[in-house]
Coordinates of C-alpha atoms in Angstrom, one line a residue:
M1 CA 109.1 131.6 119.8
S2 CA 110.3 129.0 122.2
R3 CA 112.2 125.8 122.4
G4 CA 108.9 123.9 122.6
V5 CA 106.4 123.7 125.5
V6 CA 107.4 120.2 126.6
R7 CA 111.1 120.9 126.8
E8 CA 110.7 124.2 128.5
K9 CA 108.5 122.7 131.2
I10 CA 110.8 119.8 131.9
E11 CA 113.9 122.0 131.8
A12 CA 112.2 124.4 134.3
L13 CA 111.3 121.4 136.5
L14 CA 114.9 120.3 136.6
H15 CA 116.2 123.8 137.3
Q16 CA 113.7 124.2 140.1
A17 CA 114.8 120.8 141.6
L18 CA 118.5 122.0 141.4
R19 CA 117.7 125.3 143.1
Q20 CA 115.8 123.6 145.9
A21 CA 118.6 121.1 146.4
R22 CA 121.0 124.0 146.6
E23 CA 118.8 125.8 149.1
R24 CA 118.6 122.7 151.3
G25 CA 122.4 122.3 151.1
E26 CA 122.1 118.9 149.4
L27 CA 124.0 120.2 146.3
K28 CA 126.3 123.1 145.6
A29 CA 125.1 123.5 142.0
D30 CA 127.3 126.6 141.6
P31 CA 127.3 127.7 138.9
M32 CA 123.9 126.3 137.9
P33 CA 124.5 123.7 135.1
S34 CA 122.9 123.9 131.8
I35 CA 120.2 121.4 131.1
T36 CA 120.1 119.3 127.9
L37 CA 117.3 116.9 127.0
D38 CA 117.6 114.1 124.5
A39 CA 115.4 111.3 123.4
P40 CA 116.4 108.0 124.9
K41 CA 117.8 105.4 122.5
R42 CA 114.7 103.2 123.0
P43 CA 111.1 104.5 123.3
E44 CA 110.3 102.2 126.2
W45 CA 112.9 104.0 128.3
G46 CA 110.8 107.2 128.2
D47 CA 110.3 110.4 126.3
L48 CA 113.2 112.5 127.4
A49 CA 116.6 111.9 129.1
S50 CA 119.0 114.2 130.9
T51 CA 122.6 113.7 131.8
V52 CA 122.7 116.7 134.2
A53 CA 123.6 114.4 137.2
M54 CA 126.7 113.1 135.4
A55 CA 127.7 116.7 134.5
L56 CA 127.6 117.5 138.2
A57 CA 129.6 114.5 139.3
A58 CA 133.0 116.1 139.1
P59 CA 132.2 119.6 140.7
E60 CA 130.0 117.9 143.4
Q61 CA 132.6 115.1 143.9
R62 CA 129.8 112.6 144.3
A63 CA 128.5 109.6 142.3
P64 CA 126.1 110.7 139.5
H65 CA 123.6 108.1 140.6
E66 CA 123.4 109.7 144.1
I67 CA 123.1 113.2 142.5
A68 CA 120.3 111.9 140.3
Q69 CA 118.4 110.7 143.4
I70 CA 118.8 114.1 145.0
I71 CA 117.4 115.8 141.9
V72 CA 114.4 113.5 141.7
S73 CA 113.6 114.0 145.4
N74 CA 113.5 117.7 144.8
M75 CA 111.2 117.6 141.8
A76 CA 108.2 119.2 143.7
E77 CA 105.9 119.3 140.7
R78 CA 107.0 116.2 138.8
E79 CA 103.6 114.4 139.2
R80 CA 102.0 117.4 137.3
W81 CA 104.2 117.0 134.2
L82 CA 105.6 113.4 134.3
D83 CA 104.1 110.0 134.5
R84 CA 107.5 108.4 135.5
V85 CA 111.1 109.3 136.3
E86 CA 113.6 106.5 136.2
I87 CA 117.3 106.7 137.3
V88 CA 119.5 104.5 135.2
R89 CA 123.2 104.1 136.1
P90 CA 125.5 105.7 136.0
G91 CA 123.1 108.7 136.4
F92 CA 120.7 109.1 133.5
L93 CA 117.3 110.6 134.2
N94 CA 114.8 109.0 131.9
M95 CA 111.4 110.8 132.0
T96 CA 108.0 109.9 130.6
V97 CA 105.9 112.9 129.9
K98 CA 102.1 113.0 130.6
R99 CA 99.8 112.7 127.6
E100 CA 98.3 116.1 128.2
M101 CA 101.7 117.7 128.0
W102 CA 102.2 116.3 124.5
L103 CA 98.8 117.4 123.4
E104 CA 99.8 120.9 124.5
V105 CA 102.4 120.8 121.6
L106 CA 99.6 120.8 119.1
R107 CA 98.0 123.9 120.8
E108 CA 101.3 125.6 120.8
I109 CA 101.9 125.1 117.0
E110 CA 98.4 126.3 116.3
R111 CA 98.9 129.4 118.4
L112 CA 102.3 130.3 116.9
G113 CA 101.7 129.3 113.3
T114 CA 104.5 130.4 111.1
R115 CA 106.4 131.6 114.2
Y116 CA 106.6 128.0 115.6
G117 CA 110.3 127.2 115.7
T118 CA 111.5 130.7 115.9
N119 CA 113.7 131.8 118.8
Q120 CA 115.7 134.7 120.3
L121 CA 119.2 133.4 119.8
A122 CA 120.2 136.3 117.7
Q123 CA 117.6 138.8 118.8
G124 CA 118.5 142.4 118.0
Q125 CA 121.7 141.5 116.2
R126 CA 122.7 142.8 112.8
L127 CA 124.4 140.2 110.6
L128 CA 126.1 140.4 107.2
I129 CA 126.1 137.1 105.3
E130 CA 128.2 137.1 102.2
F131 CA 127.7 134.2 99.8
V132 CA 128.1 133.0 96.2
S133 CA 130.4 135.9 95.3
A134 CA 131.4 134.2 92.0
N135 CA 133.8 136.0 89.6
P136 CA 131.7 137.7 86.9
T137 CA 133.8 135.9 84.3
G138 CA 131.2 133.2 83.4
P139 CA 127.8 131.7 84.2
L140 CA 127.2 130.3 87.7
H141 CA 127.9 126.6 87.9
V142 CA 126.3 124.0 90.1
G143 CA 128.8 124.5 92.9
H144 CA 127.7 128.1 93.1
G145 CA 124.2 126.9 93.4
R146 CA 125.0 124.9 96.5
G147 CA 126.6 128.0 98.0
A148 CA 123.6 130.0 97.1
A149 CA 121.2 127.5 98.8
V150 CA 123.3 127.3 101.9
G151 CA 123.7 131.1 102.2
Q152 CA 120.0 131.7 101.7
A153 CA 119.1 129.0 104.3
L154 CA 121.5 130.5 106.8
A155 CA 120.1 133.9 106.4
N156 CA 116.6 132.6 106.8
L157 CA 117.6 130.7 110.0
F158 CA 119.2 133.7 111.6
E159 CA 116.2 135.8 110.7
A160 CA 114.1 133.1 112.5
A161 CA 116.4 133.6 115.4
G162 CA 115.6 137.3 115.6
A163 CA 118.5 138.8 113.7
E164 CA 118.4 141.6 111.1
V165 CA 120.3 140.0 108.2
V166 CA 121.8 141.6 105.1
R167 CA 122.7 139.3 102.2
E168 CA 125.7 140.5 100.3
Y169 CA 127.3 139.4 97.0
Y170 CA 131.0 140.4 96.6
I171 CA 131.6 141.0 93.0
N172 CA 135.2 140.1 92.2
D173 CA 135.5 142.6 89.3
A174 CA 139.2 143.5 89.7
G175 CA 142.5 141.9 88.9
R176 CA 143.9 139.5 86.4
Q177 CA 140.8 137.4 85.8
M178 CA 138.9 140.4 84.5
K179 CA 141.7 141.3 82.1
L180 CA 141.6 137.7 80.8
L181 CA 137.9 138.0 80.3
G182 CA 138.4 141.1 78.2
A183 CA 141.2 139.5 76.2
S184 CA 139.1 136.3 75.6
V185 CA 136.1 138.2 74.3
L186 CA 138.4 140.4 72.1
A187 CA 140.0 137.3 70.6
R188 CA 136.5 135.9 69.6
Y189 CA 135.4 139.4 68.4
E190 CA 138.5 139.6 66.1
Q191 CA 137.8 136.1 64.8
L192 CA 134.2 137.1 64.0
N193 CA 135.8 139.9 61.9
G194 CA 138.0 137.5 60.0
R195 CA 141.2 138.0 61.9
E196 CA 143.4 135.2 63.3
S197 CA 143.4 135.8 67.0
P198 CA 144.0 133.0 69.5
V199 CA 142.3 133.0 72.8
P200 CA 144.9 133.4 75.6
E201 CA 146.2 130.1 76.8
D202 CA 144.6 130.6 80.3
G203 CA 141.7 132.6 78.9
Y204 CA 138.0 131.8 79.1
Q205 CA 136.3 129.3 76.8
G206 CA 132.8 128.3 76.1
Q207 CA 129.9 129.4 74.0
Y208 CA 129.1 132.2 76.3
I209 CA 132.3 134.0 75.3
E210 CA 131.4 133.8 71.7
D211 CA 127.9 135.1 72.5
V212 CA 129.4 138.2 74.2
A213 CA 131.8 138.7 71.2
A214 CA 128.7 138.6 68.9
Q215 CA 127.0 141.1 71.1
V216 CA 130.0 143.4 70.8
L217 CA 130.0 143.1 67.1
A218 CA 126.3 143.9 66.9
Q219 CA 126.8 147.0 69.0
V220 CA 129.9 148.5 67.6
G221 CA 130.6 146.8 64.3
T222 CA 134.3 146.9 63.5
A223 CA 135.0 150.0 65.6
F224 CA 137.0 148.1 68.3
L225 CA 139.4 146.9 65.6
Q226 CA 140.7 150.5 65.3
L227 CA 141.4 150.9 69.0
P228 CA 144.8 150.2 70.7
R229 CA 144.7 146.6 71.9
E230 CA 144.6 147.5 75.7
E231 CA 141.7 149.8 75.1
A232 CA 139.8 147.3 73.0
E233 CA 140.3 144.7 75.7
R234 CA 139.0 147.1 78.3
R235 CA 135.9 147.9 76.3
C236 CA 135.2 144.1 75.6
Q237 CA 135.7 143.5 79.3
S238 CA 133.1 146.2 80.2
V239 CA 130.5 144.7 77.8
A240 CA 131.1 141.1 79.1
Y241 CA 131.0 142.3 82.7
D242 CA 127.6 144.0 82.3
R243 CA 126.1 141.0 80.5
L244 CA 127.5 138.4 82.9
V245 CA 126.5 140.2 86.1
N246 CA 123.0 140.6 84.7
E247 CA 122.9 136.9 83.9
I248 CA 124.1 136.0 87.4
R249 CA 121.4 138.2 88.9
A250 CA 118.8 136.6 86.7
D251 CA 119.9 133.0 87.5
L252 CA 119.9 133.7 91.2
A253 CA 116.4 135.2 91.0
R254 CA 115.2 132.1 89.2
F255 CA 116.7 130.1 92.0
G256 CA 114.8 132.2 94.5
V257 CA 117.9 133.9 95.9
T258 CA 118.1 137.6 96.3
F259 CA 120.7 140.0 97.8
Q260 CA 120.2 143.4 99.5
S261 CA 123.8 144.4 98.7
W262 CA 126.1 143.9 95.7
F263 CA 129.6 145.1 96.6
S264 CA 132.2 145.8 94.0
E265 CA 135.9 144.8 94.6
A266 CA 136.9 147.4 91.9
S267 CA 135.3 150.1 94.0
L268 CA 137.7 149.4 96.8
Q269 CA 140.7 150.1 94.6
Q270 CA 139.1 153.1 92.9
S271 CA 138.3 154.7 96.2
G272 CA 141.8 154.1 97.6
A273 CA 140.4 151.9 100.3
V274 CA 143.1 149.2 99.7
L275 CA 146.0 151.6 100.2
R276 CA 144.3 153.1 103.3
V277 CA 143.9 149.8 105.0
V278 CA 147.5 148.9 104.4
Q279 CA 148.5 152.2 105.9
E280 CA 146.2 151.6 108.8
L281 CA 147.9 148.3 109.5
K282 CA 151.2 150.0 109.3
T283 CA 150.2 152.5 112.0
R284 CA 149.2 149.5 114.1
G285 CA 152.7 148.0 113.7
L286 CA 151.4 145.1 111.7
I287 CA 153.2 145.7 108.4
V288 CA 156.7 144.4 107.6
E289 CA 158.7 145.4 104.5
Q290 CA 160.9 142.6 103.4
E291 CA 162.5 141.5 100.1
G292 CA 161.0 144.5 98.4
A293 CA 157.4 143.5 99.3
I294 CA 155.0 144.5 102.0
W295 CA 153.8 141.8 104.4
F296 CA 150.8 141.7 106.9
R297 CA 152.0 140.2 110.2
S298 CA 149.2 137.7 110.4
S299 CA 151.4 135.3 112.3
A300 CA 151.0 137.6 115.3
Y301 CA 147.4 136.4 115.5
G302 CA 147.8 132.7 115.0
D303 CA 148.3 132.4 111.2
E304 CA 151.1 130.0 110.2
K305 CA 153.1 132.8 108.5
D306 CA 153.0 136.4 107.5
R307 CA 151.2 137.3 104.2
V308 CA 152.1 139.5 101.3
V309 CA 149.7 142.4 100.7
Q310 CA 151.8 144.4 98.2
K311 CA 154.2 142.7 95.7
Q312 CA 157.6 143.9 94.6
D313 CA 156.1 145.5 91.4
G314 CA 153.7 147.6 93.6
D315 CA 150.5 145.6 92.8
F316 CA 148.3 144.7 95.7
T317 CA 147.5 141.1 96.3
Y318 CA 144.0 139.5 96.5
L319 CA 144.5 139.5 100.3
A320 CA 145.0 143.2 100.4
S321 CA 141.6 143.7 98.7
D322 CA 140.0 141.1 101.0
I323 CA 141.4 143.0 104.1
A324 CA 140.0 146.2 102.8
Y325 CA 136.7 144.6 102.1
H326 CA 136.4 143.1 105.6
R327 CA 137.5 146.4 107.1
D328 CA 134.7 148.0 105.3
K329 CA 132.3 145.4 106.7
L330 CA 133.5 146.1 110.2
L331 CA 133.1 149.8 109.7
R332 CA 129.5 149.2 108.8
G333 CA 128.8 148.1 112.3
Y334 CA 127.5 144.6 112.0
D335 CA 127.4 142.5 115.2
R336 CA 128.7 139.5 113.3
L337 CA 130.1 138.6 109.8
I338 CA 129.4 135.3 108.1
N339 CA 131.1 134.2 104.9
V340 CA 130.0 131.2 102.9
W341 CA 133.1 130.0 101.0
G342 CA 134.1 127.1 98.8
A343 CA 136.0 124.4 100.6
D344 CA 139.2 125.3 98.8
H345 CA 139.3 128.5 101.0
H346 CA 139.8 126.5 104.1
G347 CA 143.4 127.8 104.5
Y348 CA 142.2 131.3 104.1
I349 CA 140.2 131.3 107.3
P350 CA 143.1 131.9 109.8
R351 CA 144.4 134.9 108.0
M352 CA 140.9 136.5 107.8
Q353 CA 140.3 135.8 111.4
A354 CA 143.7 137.4 112.0
V355 CA 142.3 140.5 110.3
M356 CA 139.5 140.6 112.8
E357 CA 141.9 140.6 115.7
A358 CA 144.2 143.1 114.0
F359 CA 141.3 145.6 114.0
G360 CA 140.3 144.9 117.6
Y361 CA 137.6 142.3 117.2
P362 CA 137.5 138.7 118.5
R363 CA 138.2 136.0 115.9
T364 CA 134.7 134.7 116.4
H365 CA 133.3 138.0 114.9
L366 CA 133.8 136.3 111.6
G367 CA 132.1 133.0 111.0
V368 CA 132.9 130.9 108.0
V369 CA 130.8 128.1 106.5
L370 CA 132.6 125.9 103.9
V371 CA 130.8 124.4 100.9
Q372 CA 132.2 121.4 99.2
M373 CA 131.9 120.6 95.5
V374 CA 128.9 118.9 93.8
S375 CA 129.2 116.0 91.4
L376 CA 126.3 115.8 88.9
L377 CA 125.1 112.4 88.0
R378 CA 122.4 111.1 85.7
G379 CA 121.1 107.7 86.6
G380 CA 124.2 107.1 88.7
K381 CA 126.6 108.1 85.9
K382 CA 128.7 111.3 85.9
V383 CA 127.4 114.1 83.7
E384 CA 129.7 115.3 81.0
M385 CA 130.7 118.9 80.8
S386 CA 128.3 121.5 79.5
K387 CA 128.7 122.4 75.8
R388 CA 127.6 126.0 76.4
A389 CA 129.9 126.7 79.4
G390 CA 132.8 124.7 78.1
E391 CA 134.0 123.6 81.5
F392 CA 131.1 123.0 83.8
I393 CA 127.4 122.5 84.2
T394 CA 125.7 125.8 84.8
L395 CA 123.2 126.4 87.5
R396 CA 120.7 127.6 84.8
E397 CA 120.9 124.2 83.1
V398 CA 120.2 122.4 86.4
I399 CA 117.2 124.7 87.2
D400 CA 115.8 124.2 83.7
E401 CA 116.0 120.4 84.1
V402 CA 114.9 119.7 87.6
G403 CA 113.5 123.0 89.0
A404 CA 114.8 125.3 91.7
D405 CA 113.1 123.4 94.6
A406 CA 114.6 120.1 93.8
A407 CA 118.0 121.5 93.3
K408 CA 117.9 123.6 96.4
F409 CA 116.7 120.8 98.7
S410 CA 119.2 118.4 97.2
F411 CA 122.0 120.9 97.9
L412 CA 120.9 121.2 101.6
M413 CA 120.5 117.5 102.3
R414 CA 124.0 117.0 103.6
R415 CA 126.5 119.0 105.7
S416 CA 127.8 121.7 103.4
D417 CA 131.4 120.8 104.0
T418 CA 130.9 117.3 102.7
H419 CA 131.0 116.2 99.0
L420 CA 127.6 115.9 97.4
D421 CA 126.5 113.6 94.6
F422 CA 123.4 115.1 92.9
D423 CA 121.5 112.8 90.5
L424 CA 119.5 114.8 88.0
E425 CA 117.2 111.8 87.1
L426 CA 116.4 111.1 90.8
A427 CA 115.6 114.8 91.4
K428 CA 113.0 114.6 88.6
Q429 CA 111.3 111.5 89.9
Q430 CA 107.9 111.6 91.6
S431 CA 108.6 108.9 94.1
A432 CA 109.7 108.2 97.6
D433 CA 113.3 108.0 96.4
N434 CA 113.3 111.8 95.6
P435 CA 113.8 113.6 98.9
V436 CA 112.2 116.9 98.0
Y437 CA 109.2 115.2 96.4
Y438 CA 108.9 113.0 99.5
V439 CA 108.7 116.1 101.8
Q440 CA 106.6 118.3 99.5
Y441 CA 104.2 115.4 98.9
A442 CA 103.7 115.1 102.7
H443 CA 102.6 118.7 102.8
A444 CA 100.3 118.3 99.7
R445 CA 98.8 115.0 101.1
V446 CA 97.7 116.8 104.3
A447 CA 96.4 119.7 102.3
S448 CA 94.4 117.3 100.2
L449 CA 93.0 115.6 103.3
C450 CA 91.8 119.0 104.6
R451 CA 90.3 120.0 101.3
V452 CA 88.4 116.8 100.9
A453 CA 87.2 116.9 104.5
E454 CA 85.9 120.4 104.1
S455 CA 84.2 119.6 100.8
R456 CA 82.3 116.8 102.6
G457 CA 81.2 119.0 105.5
I458 CA 83.8 117.7 107.9
T459 CA 85.4 120.4 110.0
V460 CA 89.2 120.6 110.2
P461 CA 89.4 121.9 113.8
D462 CA 92.3 123.6 115.5
P463 CA 93.4 121.8 118.6
S464 CA 91.4 124.0 120.9
Q465 CA 88.2 122.9 119.2
A466 CA 89.0 119.2 118.8
D467 CA 88.6 116.4 121.4
L468 CA 92.3 115.6 121.7
S469 CA 91.6 112.9 124.3
A470 CA 90.6 110.7 121.3
L471 CA 94.3 110.5 120.4
A472 CA 95.7 107.4 122.1
D473 CA 97.7 105.5 119.5
P474 CA 101.5 105.3 119.9
D475 CA 101.8 106.4 116.3
E476 CA 99.9 109.6 117.0
F477 CA 102.1 110.5 119.9
G478 CA 105.2 109.6 117.8
L479 CA 104.1 112.3 115.4
I480 CA 103.5 114.7 118.2
R481 CA 106.9 114.0 119.7
K482 CA 108.5 114.6 116.3
L483 CA 106.7 117.9 116.0
S484 CA 107.9 119.0 119.4
L485 CA 111.5 118.6 118.3
Y486 CA 111.3 121.2 115.5
P487 CA 112.2 124.2 117.7
T488 CA 115.3 122.4 119.0
I489 CA 116.3 121.4 115.5
V490 CA 116.1 125.0 114.3
E491 CA 118.0 126.2 117.3
G492 CA 120.8 123.6 116.7
A493 CA 120.9 124.6 113.0
V494 CA 121.4 128.2 114.0
L495 CA 124.1 127.6 116.6
A496 CA 126.0 125.2 114.3
M497 CA 125.3 127.1 111.1
E498 CA 124.1 123.8 109.6
P499 CA 120.9 124.2 107.6
H500 CA 121.0 120.5 106.6
R501 CA 119.7 119.6 110.0
V502 CA 116.3 121.1 109.0
A503 CA 116.3 119.1 105.7
V504 CA 117.1 115.9 107.5
Y505 CA 114.4 116.5 110.1
L506 CA 111.8 117.2 107.4
Q507 CA 112.6 113.9 105.6
E508 CA 112.1 112.1 108.9
L509 CA 108.8 113.9 109.7
A510 CA 107.5 113.2 106.2
G511 CA 108.4 109.6 106.6
Q512 CA 106.4 109.4 109.8
L513 CA 103.5 111.2 108.2
H514 CA 103.4 108.9 105.2
A515 CA 103.6 105.8 107.4
F516 CA 100.9 107.1 109.6
Y517 CA 98.6 107.8 106.7
F518 CA 98.8 104.2 105.4
R519 CA 98.5 102.6 108.8
H520 CA 95.6 104.7 110.1
R521 CA 92.3 106.0 108.8
I522 CA 91.8 109.7 109.1
L523 CA 88.7 110.2 107.0
P524 CA 85.9 107.7 106.1
P525 CA 87.0 105.3 103.3
A526 CA 85.2 107.0 100.5
A527 CA 86.7 110.4 101.4
E528 CA 90.2 108.9 101.6
A529 CA 89.7 107.4 98.2
E530 CA 88.9 110.9 96.9
V531 CA 92.2 112.1 98.5
E532 CA 94.1 109.5 96.6
Q533 CA 92.4 110.3 93.4
E534 CA 93.1 114.0 93.8
T535 CA 96.8 113.5 94.7
T536 CA 97.4 111.0 91.9
A537 CA 95.6 112.9 89.1
Q538 CA 98.8 114.3 87.7
E539 CA 101.1 111.4 88.7
S540 CA 102.5 108.4 86.9
E541 CA 104.8 107.1 89.5
T542 CA 104.5 105.5 92.9
K543 CA 103.5 107.8 95.8
P544 CA 105.4 107.8 99.1
G545 CA 104.0 105.1 101.3
A546 CA 101.3 104.0 98.8
T547 CA 100.1 100.4 98.8
G548 CA 96.9 101.0 96.8
T549 CA 94.6 103.8 95.6
D550 CA 91.1 102.5 95.8
A551 CA 88.9 102.5 98.9
A552 CA 89.1 98.8 99.5
A553 CA 92.9 98.8 99.3
L554 CA 93.1 101.7 101.7
S555 CA 90.6 100.2 104.1
S556 CA 92.6 97.0 104.3
C557 CA 95.6 99.0 105.6
H558 CA 93.8 100.5 108.6
R559 CA 93.6 98.7 111.9
D560 CA 91.4 101.2 113.9
V561 CA 87.8 102.1 114.0
L562 CA 87.0 105.7 113.1
T563 CA 84.7 107.9 115.2
P564 CA 83.8 111.6 114.6
E565 CA 85.8 112.5 117.7
L566 CA 88.9 110.6 116.3
T567 CA 88.4 112.1 112.9
G568 CA 88.4 115.6 114.4
A569 CA 91.4 114.9 116.6
R570 CA 93.5 113.4 113.8
L571 CA 92.6 116.3 111.4
A572 CA 93.8 118.7 114.1
L573 CA 97.1 116.7 114.3
M574 CA 97.4 116.7 110.5
R575 CA 96.9 120.4 110.5
Q576 CA 100.0 120.9 112.7
V577 CA 102.1 118.5 110.7
R578 CA 101.3 120.6 107.7
Q579 CA 102.3 123.8 109.5
V580 CA 105.6 122.4 110.6
I581 CA 106.5 121.1 107.2
H582 CA 105.5 124.5 105.7
N583 CA 107.7 126.3 108.3
G584 CA 110.7 124.0 107.7
L585 CA 110.6 124.2 103.9
G586 CA 110.3 128.0 104.2
L587 CA 113.6 128.1 106.1
L588 CA 115.2 126.2 103.3
G589 CA 113.8 128.5 100.7
V590 CA 111.7 125.6 99.2
S591 CA 108.0 125.9 98.4
A592 CA 105.3 124.0 100.2
P593 CA 102.8 123.1 97.5
E594 CA 99.1 122.5 98.2
R595 CA 98.9 120.2 95.2
M596 CA 101.6 118.1 93.5

């Protein structure tokens, strides 16, 4: 539950140096600056670099190089943790960490297990994350799938940061789109009964509308033909709503996404909440009546103009319902609200943040993550529309073809507010070109190593049992350094609300693992050949990093001599790689298979 043992020690060392310099009168350091550590651009420059001296240059009115020298001279315990500290102009502090400190990373991962990478950034907070919230007028499409993956990953990240998170789906079950749904189903129902009845020009198309109409016919026969049209549309709408909401729930469950709360927009209108919230805004002096309509004075809080909440005909706008919904969220007492919206809602953010301020909350009480559209490709070519949905590829079709894990990881590989091309053929490949396979295979490869070792009587030790002094190769410490970054990656993903950072990190870690495996021996050659046979039993394509599968080919790739001590130490290292990949995939809602 930390930022990582190495970073915490070095940050503490720098803070101690700054405090001592302040006590000696060599620096003011008031307020105490925050410490950030990054990896230098080139490994030979050291393990960690800090720009704290440059950050202090302006307030101290001194050259950053001079400040860096003062900091280093006050590092009382630097020889305990660091092999070398180098000052590079204009004021970088490049630090090389002692080997034993890096080995402590492995012990920390073993000690924390699934808690490695968790933190207290949101400890004790109650968060409401609303995502997907698709209109129940049709199946979920692939864009909704990306929103579902992002929302779930955000919820997991905030839970890893100590928050209590409620996942909520806002059912847009009121307004014109629901009336069009009823009218579209009724038209198809009448057609099934031999009547000429065109679907409304802007109504809903696709096989699913015909399926609902057939369900209505099976349930009531011709009874709806005897009803007044408005009543028949309402009844058709009710049947369609129940069916489509159930299908949405089922599709999300297959995708591995669940919600604690399903909130109905219609319930706001039925309870009078929309009218009440408009009246509340009026008592706050935030309602203007103009041109026969009622306007919310959102411009008073930074919006570019005021917004209509009730039209001239007396109907409330979508904004009025959204204000009532967010007012309800505020009254439920959450410490923070987070919405995952489609990128087309970008202009909606200022007016909803104005709502926060109108009710006495800071704008930052509402965080919004935007999700861009997804283009589906097959072998690099755009996928045509779905025959069943009529207008789009459904999430269900994507899950059926590539699986939930592949879809979810693909949706999370890029920043959510950037366009994503998702190639269905690539997502099905068992090769290094498939990102989710690449990462999951790394986990399965280590799991296989451990299984084969144990089957041959070779202990897979935890770091406290292994002779870690046997680890000396730069590639080994490259892996350890990568593992040490994981808590910082998770922390950054939480602060920026960017789950793709975890996906990118896992791809990089998997790449280092696969490269290490084919450059270095971990088990005796016969055992490693067995690992290859086990992991290729169900495969027909090239494995990540593979250059051969028999013992001779594997042996030719290795440049080092294996000893029992080195075997134990490397297995202890592999055990921690496996743990971190498992933890990271869990945050993304993706499985970590023991076998592929």
